[in-house]
mmCIF file of C-alpha atoms in Angstrom:
data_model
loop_
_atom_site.group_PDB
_atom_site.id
_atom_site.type_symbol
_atom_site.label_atom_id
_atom_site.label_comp_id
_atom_site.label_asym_id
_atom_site.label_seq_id
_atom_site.Cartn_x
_atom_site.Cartn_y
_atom_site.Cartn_z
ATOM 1 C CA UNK M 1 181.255 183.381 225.894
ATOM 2 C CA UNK M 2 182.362 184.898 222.587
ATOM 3 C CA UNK M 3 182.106 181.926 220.047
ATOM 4 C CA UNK M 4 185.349 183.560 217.885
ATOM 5 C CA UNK M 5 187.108 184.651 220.733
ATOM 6 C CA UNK M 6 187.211 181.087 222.307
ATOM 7 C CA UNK M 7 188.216 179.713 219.105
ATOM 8 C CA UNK M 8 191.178 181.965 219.122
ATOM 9 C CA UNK M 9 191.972 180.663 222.831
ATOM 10 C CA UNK M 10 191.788 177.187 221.690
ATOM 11 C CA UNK M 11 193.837 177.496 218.234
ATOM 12 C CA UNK M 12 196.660 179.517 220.576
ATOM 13 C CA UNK M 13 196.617 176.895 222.880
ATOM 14 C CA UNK M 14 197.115 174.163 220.180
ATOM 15 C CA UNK M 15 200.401 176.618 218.868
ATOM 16 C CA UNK M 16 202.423 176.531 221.885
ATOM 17 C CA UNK M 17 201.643 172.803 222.914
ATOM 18 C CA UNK M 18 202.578 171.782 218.915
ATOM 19 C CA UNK M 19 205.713 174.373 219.650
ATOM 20 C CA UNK M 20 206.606 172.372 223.181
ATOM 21 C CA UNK M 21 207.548 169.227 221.399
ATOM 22 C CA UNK M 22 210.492 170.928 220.266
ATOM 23 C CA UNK M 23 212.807 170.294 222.952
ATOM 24 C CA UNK M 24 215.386 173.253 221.747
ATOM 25 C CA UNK M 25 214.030 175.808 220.165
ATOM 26 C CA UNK M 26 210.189 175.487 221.480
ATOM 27 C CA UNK M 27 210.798 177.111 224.839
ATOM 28 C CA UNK M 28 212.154 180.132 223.729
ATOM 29 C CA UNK M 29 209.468 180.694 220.859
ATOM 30 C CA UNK M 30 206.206 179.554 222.166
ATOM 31 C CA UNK M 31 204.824 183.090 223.977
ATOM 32 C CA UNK M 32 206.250 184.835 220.079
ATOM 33 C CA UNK M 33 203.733 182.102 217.935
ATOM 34 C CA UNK M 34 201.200 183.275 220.521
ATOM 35 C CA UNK M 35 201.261 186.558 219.381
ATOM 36 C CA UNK M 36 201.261 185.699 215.623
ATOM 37 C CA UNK M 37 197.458 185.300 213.585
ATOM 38 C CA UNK M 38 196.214 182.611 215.048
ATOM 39 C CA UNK M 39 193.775 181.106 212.716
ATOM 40 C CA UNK M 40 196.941 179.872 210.382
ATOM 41 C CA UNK M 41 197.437 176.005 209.451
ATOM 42 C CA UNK M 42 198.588 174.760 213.319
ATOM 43 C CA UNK M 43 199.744 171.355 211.688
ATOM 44 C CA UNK M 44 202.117 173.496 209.268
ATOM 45 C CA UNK M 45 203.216 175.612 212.123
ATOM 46 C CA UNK M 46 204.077 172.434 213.668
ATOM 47 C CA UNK M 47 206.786 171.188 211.496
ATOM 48 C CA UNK M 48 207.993 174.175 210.689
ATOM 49 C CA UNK M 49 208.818 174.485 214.578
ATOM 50 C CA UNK M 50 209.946 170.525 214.583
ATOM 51 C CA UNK M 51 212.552 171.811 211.344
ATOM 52 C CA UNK M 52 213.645 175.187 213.209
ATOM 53 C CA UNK M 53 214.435 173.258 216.352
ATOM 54 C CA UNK M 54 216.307 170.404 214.363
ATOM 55 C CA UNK M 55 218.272 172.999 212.907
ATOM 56 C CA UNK M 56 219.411 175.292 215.442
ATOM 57 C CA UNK M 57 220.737 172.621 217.818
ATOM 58 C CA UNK M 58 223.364 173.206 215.492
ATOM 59 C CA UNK M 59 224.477 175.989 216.738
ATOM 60 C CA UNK M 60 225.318 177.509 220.458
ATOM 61 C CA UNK M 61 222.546 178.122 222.509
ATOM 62 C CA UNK M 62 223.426 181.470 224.122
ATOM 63 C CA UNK M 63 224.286 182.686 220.764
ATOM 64 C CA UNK M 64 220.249 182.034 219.808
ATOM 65 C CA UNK M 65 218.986 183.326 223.293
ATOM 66 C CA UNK M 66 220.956 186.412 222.859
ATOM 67 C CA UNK M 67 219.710 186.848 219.375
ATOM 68 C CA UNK M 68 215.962 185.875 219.964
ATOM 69 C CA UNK M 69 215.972 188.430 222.893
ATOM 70 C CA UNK M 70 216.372 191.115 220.231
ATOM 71 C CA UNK M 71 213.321 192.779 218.886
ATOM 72 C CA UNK M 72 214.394 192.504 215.071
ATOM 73 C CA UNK M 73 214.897 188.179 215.324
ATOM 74 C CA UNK M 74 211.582 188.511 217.506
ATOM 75 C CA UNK M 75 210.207 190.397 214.205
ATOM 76 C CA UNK M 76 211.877 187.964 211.744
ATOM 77 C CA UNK M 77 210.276 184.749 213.611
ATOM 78 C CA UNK M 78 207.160 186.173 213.426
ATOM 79 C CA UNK M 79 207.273 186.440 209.565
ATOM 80 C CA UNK M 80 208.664 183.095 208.988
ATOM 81 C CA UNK M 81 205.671 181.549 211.012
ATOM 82 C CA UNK M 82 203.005 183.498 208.867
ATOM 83 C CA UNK M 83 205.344 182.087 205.680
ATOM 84 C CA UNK M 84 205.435 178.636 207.000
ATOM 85 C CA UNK M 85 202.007 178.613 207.692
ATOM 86 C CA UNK M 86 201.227 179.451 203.751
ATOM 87 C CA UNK M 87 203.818 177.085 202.642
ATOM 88 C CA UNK M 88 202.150 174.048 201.289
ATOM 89 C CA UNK M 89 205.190 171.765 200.949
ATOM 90 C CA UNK M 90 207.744 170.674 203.381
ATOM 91 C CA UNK M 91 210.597 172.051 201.350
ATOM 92 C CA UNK M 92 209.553 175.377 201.399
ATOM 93 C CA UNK M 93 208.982 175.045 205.269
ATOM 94 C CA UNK M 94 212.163 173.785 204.897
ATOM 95 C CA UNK M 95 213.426 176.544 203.317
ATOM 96 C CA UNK M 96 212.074 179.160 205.640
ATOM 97 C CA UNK M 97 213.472 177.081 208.996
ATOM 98 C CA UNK M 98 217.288 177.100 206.806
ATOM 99 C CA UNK M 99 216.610 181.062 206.386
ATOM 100 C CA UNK M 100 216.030 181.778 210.277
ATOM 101 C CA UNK M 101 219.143 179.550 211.453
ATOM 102 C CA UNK M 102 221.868 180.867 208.983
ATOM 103 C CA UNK M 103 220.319 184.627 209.261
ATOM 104 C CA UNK M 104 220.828 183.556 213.560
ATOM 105 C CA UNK M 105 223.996 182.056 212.770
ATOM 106 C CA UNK M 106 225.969 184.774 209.855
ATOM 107 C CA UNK M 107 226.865 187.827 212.248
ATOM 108 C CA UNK M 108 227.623 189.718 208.645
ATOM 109 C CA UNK M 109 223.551 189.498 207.910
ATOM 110 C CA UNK M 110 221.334 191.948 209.857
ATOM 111 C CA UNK M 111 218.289 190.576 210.370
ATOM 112 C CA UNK M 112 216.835 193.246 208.445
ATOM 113 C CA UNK M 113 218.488 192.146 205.523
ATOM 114 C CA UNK M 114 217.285 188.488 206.174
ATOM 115 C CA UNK M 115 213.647 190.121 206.592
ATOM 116 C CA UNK M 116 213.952 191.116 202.983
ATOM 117 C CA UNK M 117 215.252 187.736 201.457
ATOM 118 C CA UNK M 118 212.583 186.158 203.405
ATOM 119 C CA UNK M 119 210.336 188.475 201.186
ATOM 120 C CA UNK M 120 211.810 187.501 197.879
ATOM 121 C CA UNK M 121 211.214 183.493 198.860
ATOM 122 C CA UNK M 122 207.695 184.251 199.739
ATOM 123 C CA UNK M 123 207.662 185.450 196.245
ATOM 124 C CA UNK M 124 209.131 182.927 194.573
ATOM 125 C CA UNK M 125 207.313 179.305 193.610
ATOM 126 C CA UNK M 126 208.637 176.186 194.125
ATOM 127 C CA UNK M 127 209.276 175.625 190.435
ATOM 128 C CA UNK M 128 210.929 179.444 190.490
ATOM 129 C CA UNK M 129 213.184 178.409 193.062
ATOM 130 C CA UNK M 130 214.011 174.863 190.947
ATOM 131 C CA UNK M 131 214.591 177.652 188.094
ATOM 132 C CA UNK M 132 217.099 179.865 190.044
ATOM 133 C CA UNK M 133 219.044 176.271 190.736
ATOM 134 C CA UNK M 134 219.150 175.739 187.569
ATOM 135 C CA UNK M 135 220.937 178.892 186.632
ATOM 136 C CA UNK M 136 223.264 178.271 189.747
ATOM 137 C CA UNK M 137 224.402 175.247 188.214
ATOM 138 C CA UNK M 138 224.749 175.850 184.695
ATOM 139 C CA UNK M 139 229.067 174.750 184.710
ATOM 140 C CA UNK M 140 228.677 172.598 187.748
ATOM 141 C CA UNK M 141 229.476 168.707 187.295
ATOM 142 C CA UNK M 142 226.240 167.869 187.809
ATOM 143 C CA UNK M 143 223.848 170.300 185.595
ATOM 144 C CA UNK M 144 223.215 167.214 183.285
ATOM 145 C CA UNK M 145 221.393 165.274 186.411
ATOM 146 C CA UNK M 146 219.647 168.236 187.909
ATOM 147 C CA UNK M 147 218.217 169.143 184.173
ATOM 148 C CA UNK M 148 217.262 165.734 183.325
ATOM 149 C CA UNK M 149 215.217 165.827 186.959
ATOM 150 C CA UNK M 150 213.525 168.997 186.777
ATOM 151 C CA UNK M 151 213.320 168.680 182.487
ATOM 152 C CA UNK M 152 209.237 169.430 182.739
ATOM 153 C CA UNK M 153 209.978 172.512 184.551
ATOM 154 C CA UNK M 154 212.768 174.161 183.387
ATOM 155 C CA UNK M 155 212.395 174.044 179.481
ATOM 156 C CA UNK M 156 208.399 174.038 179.731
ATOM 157 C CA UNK M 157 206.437 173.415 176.784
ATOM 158 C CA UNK M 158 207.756 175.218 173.533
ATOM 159 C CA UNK M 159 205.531 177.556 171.458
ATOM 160 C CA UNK M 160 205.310 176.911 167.523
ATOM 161 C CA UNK M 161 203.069 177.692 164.935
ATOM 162 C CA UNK M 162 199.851 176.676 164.902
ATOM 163 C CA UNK M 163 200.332 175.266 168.426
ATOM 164 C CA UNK M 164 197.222 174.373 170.374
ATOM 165 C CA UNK M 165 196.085 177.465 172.770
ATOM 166 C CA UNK M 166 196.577 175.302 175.478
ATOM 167 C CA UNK M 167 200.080 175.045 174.893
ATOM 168 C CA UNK M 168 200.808 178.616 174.158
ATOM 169 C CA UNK M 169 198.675 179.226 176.994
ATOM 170 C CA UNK M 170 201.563 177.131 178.777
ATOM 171 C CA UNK M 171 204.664 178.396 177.149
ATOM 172 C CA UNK M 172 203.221 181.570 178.093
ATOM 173 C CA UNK M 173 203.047 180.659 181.840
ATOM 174 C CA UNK M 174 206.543 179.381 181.832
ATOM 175 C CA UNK M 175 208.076 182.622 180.333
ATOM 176 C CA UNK M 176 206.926 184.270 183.381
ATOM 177 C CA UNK M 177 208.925 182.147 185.818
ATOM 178 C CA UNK M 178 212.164 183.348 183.840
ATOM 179 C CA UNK M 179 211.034 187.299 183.783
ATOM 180 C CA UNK M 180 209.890 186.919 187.432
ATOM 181 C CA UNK M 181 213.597 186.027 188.038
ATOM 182 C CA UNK M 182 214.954 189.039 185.945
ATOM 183 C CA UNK M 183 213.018 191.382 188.032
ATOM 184 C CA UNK M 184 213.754 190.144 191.383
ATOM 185 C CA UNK M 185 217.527 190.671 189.950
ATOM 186 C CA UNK M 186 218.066 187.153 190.717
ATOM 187 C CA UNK M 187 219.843 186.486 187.339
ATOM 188 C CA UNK M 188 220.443 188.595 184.439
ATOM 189 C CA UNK M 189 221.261 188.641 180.844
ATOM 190 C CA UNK M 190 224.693 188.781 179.326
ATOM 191 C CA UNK M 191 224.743 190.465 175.684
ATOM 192 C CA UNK M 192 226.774 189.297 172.897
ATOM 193 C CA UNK M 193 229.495 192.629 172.144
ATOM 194 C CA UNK M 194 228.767 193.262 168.455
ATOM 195 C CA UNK M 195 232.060 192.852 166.582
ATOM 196 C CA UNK M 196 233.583 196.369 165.198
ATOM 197 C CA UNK M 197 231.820 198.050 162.493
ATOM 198 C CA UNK M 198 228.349 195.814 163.339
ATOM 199 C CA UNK M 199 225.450 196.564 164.758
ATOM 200 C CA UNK M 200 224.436 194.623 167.449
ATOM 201 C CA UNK M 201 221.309 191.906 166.881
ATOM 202 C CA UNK M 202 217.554 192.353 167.950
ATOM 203 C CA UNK M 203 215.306 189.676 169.271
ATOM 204 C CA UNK M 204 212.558 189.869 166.229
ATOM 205 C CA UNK M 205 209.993 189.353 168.861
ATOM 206 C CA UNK M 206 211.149 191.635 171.835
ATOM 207 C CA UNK M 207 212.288 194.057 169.823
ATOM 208 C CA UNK M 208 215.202 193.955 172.675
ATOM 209 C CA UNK M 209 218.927 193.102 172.112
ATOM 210 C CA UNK M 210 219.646 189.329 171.576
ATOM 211 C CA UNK M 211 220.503 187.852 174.743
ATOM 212 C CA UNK M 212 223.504 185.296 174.442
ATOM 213 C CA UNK M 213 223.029 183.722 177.640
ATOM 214 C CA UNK M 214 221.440 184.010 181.334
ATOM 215 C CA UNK M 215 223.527 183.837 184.343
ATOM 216 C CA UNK M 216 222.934 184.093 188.238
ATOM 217 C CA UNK M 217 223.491 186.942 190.214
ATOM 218 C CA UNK M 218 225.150 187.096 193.551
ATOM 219 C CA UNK M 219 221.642 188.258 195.115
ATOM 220 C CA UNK M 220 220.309 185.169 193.522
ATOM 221 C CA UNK M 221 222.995 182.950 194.925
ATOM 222 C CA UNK M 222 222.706 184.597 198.383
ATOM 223 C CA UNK M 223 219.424 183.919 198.182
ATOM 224 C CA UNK M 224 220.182 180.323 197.631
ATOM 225 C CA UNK M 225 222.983 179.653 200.463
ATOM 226 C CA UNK M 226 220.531 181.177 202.682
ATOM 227 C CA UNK M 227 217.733 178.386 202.494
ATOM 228 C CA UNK M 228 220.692 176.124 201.912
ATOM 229 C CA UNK M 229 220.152 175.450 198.617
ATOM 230 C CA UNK M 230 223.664 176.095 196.952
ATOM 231 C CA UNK M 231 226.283 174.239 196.867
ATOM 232 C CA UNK M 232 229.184 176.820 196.718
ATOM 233 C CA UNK M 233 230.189 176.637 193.469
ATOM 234 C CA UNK M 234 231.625 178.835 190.887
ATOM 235 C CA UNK M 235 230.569 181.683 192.623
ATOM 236 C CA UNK M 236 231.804 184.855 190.191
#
């Protein structure tokens, strides 16, 4: 007997009995986890499955039947157990499980469309996504709290002169969270309007206009309601 072969046998075995304790969901997905790689974490597969199923008892079981029979949700699964399987905390598994049941749920979201926000997550770190939260609740009542819980995080170390390398080396690190975000176009910059007859200021060491502020975008906020991480305010 082929030694990796049966090891395959055995870890596919493992999936859909981990995937059977789910009383709701597991039925319907245990041949698709099957069918996935099947050398990922099982044990992370597991809860994933155990959050999925928690979550979409929420909603009307024909609705997810007549979904899951489609190829595109069949597709969609499939990703988000290869992303829960990399995901090394629960919230992110979280995350991924809140993605599937509102993308199931919202019939103005193709699942195409949820495909691709699945692929911004995957590219996004825990301490982006605490970022992006950040910037979602910049006038909401309770900024102050969320900043003073995530401080380390979202202001990072600060780079001065004659700092140690290891901080720059830091600061440096956390600047990259921030232009991740601009590039995914999850929030953008808003630039002061130079009063008449001015010229409008530089950033002496981007050589860029001066940004006045950073603000979320409505991609950024999707992003967030989708893994149920907004909380639906001041949405411009």
């Amino acid at each position: 007997m082929d030694t990796n072969t049966s090891a395959t046998d055995i870890k596919v075995s493992i999936a859909k009995g981990i995937v059977g304790i789910a009383p709701f969901i597991g039925p319907m997905v245990a041949e698709i986890i099957g069918n996935i790689i099947p050398n990922q974490r099982i044990d992370r597969l597991g809860d994933f499955v155990k959050l999925l199923d928690h979550k979409l008892a929420q909603i009307d079981k024909p609705t997810i039947e007549a979904r899951l029979s489609a190829p595109e949700y069949i597709d969609l699964l499939e990703d988000g157990f290869m992303a829960a399987a990399r995901a090394l905390s629960k919230e992110r598994r979280d995350q991924i499980a809140s993605l599937f049941k509102n993308s199931l749920a919202k019939t103005d979201l193709a699942a195409s469309q949820a495909k691709k926000l699945l692929q911004i997550l995957s590219e996004l770190s825990d301490a982006e996504i605490i970022l992006l939260q950040f910037y979602a609740k910049l006038t909401s009542p309770d900024h102050d709290a969320y900043l003073a819980a995530h401080k380390d995080v979202i202001q990072g170390p600060t780079a001065y002169i004659r700092a140690p390398p290891e901080e720059l080396d830091q600061a440096a690190l956390h600047e990259t969270m921030k232009a991740h975000l601009l590039r995914l176009d999850l929030i953008k910059p808003h630039f002061r309007t130079p009063q008449s007859g001015h010229a409008p200021e530089f950033d002496n060491h981007t050589g860029m206009m001066k940004i006045s502020s950073t603000g979320i975008t409505w991609l950024g906020r999707l992003l967030l309601r989708i893994i149920d991480l907004d909380d639906g305010m001041n949405r411009k």
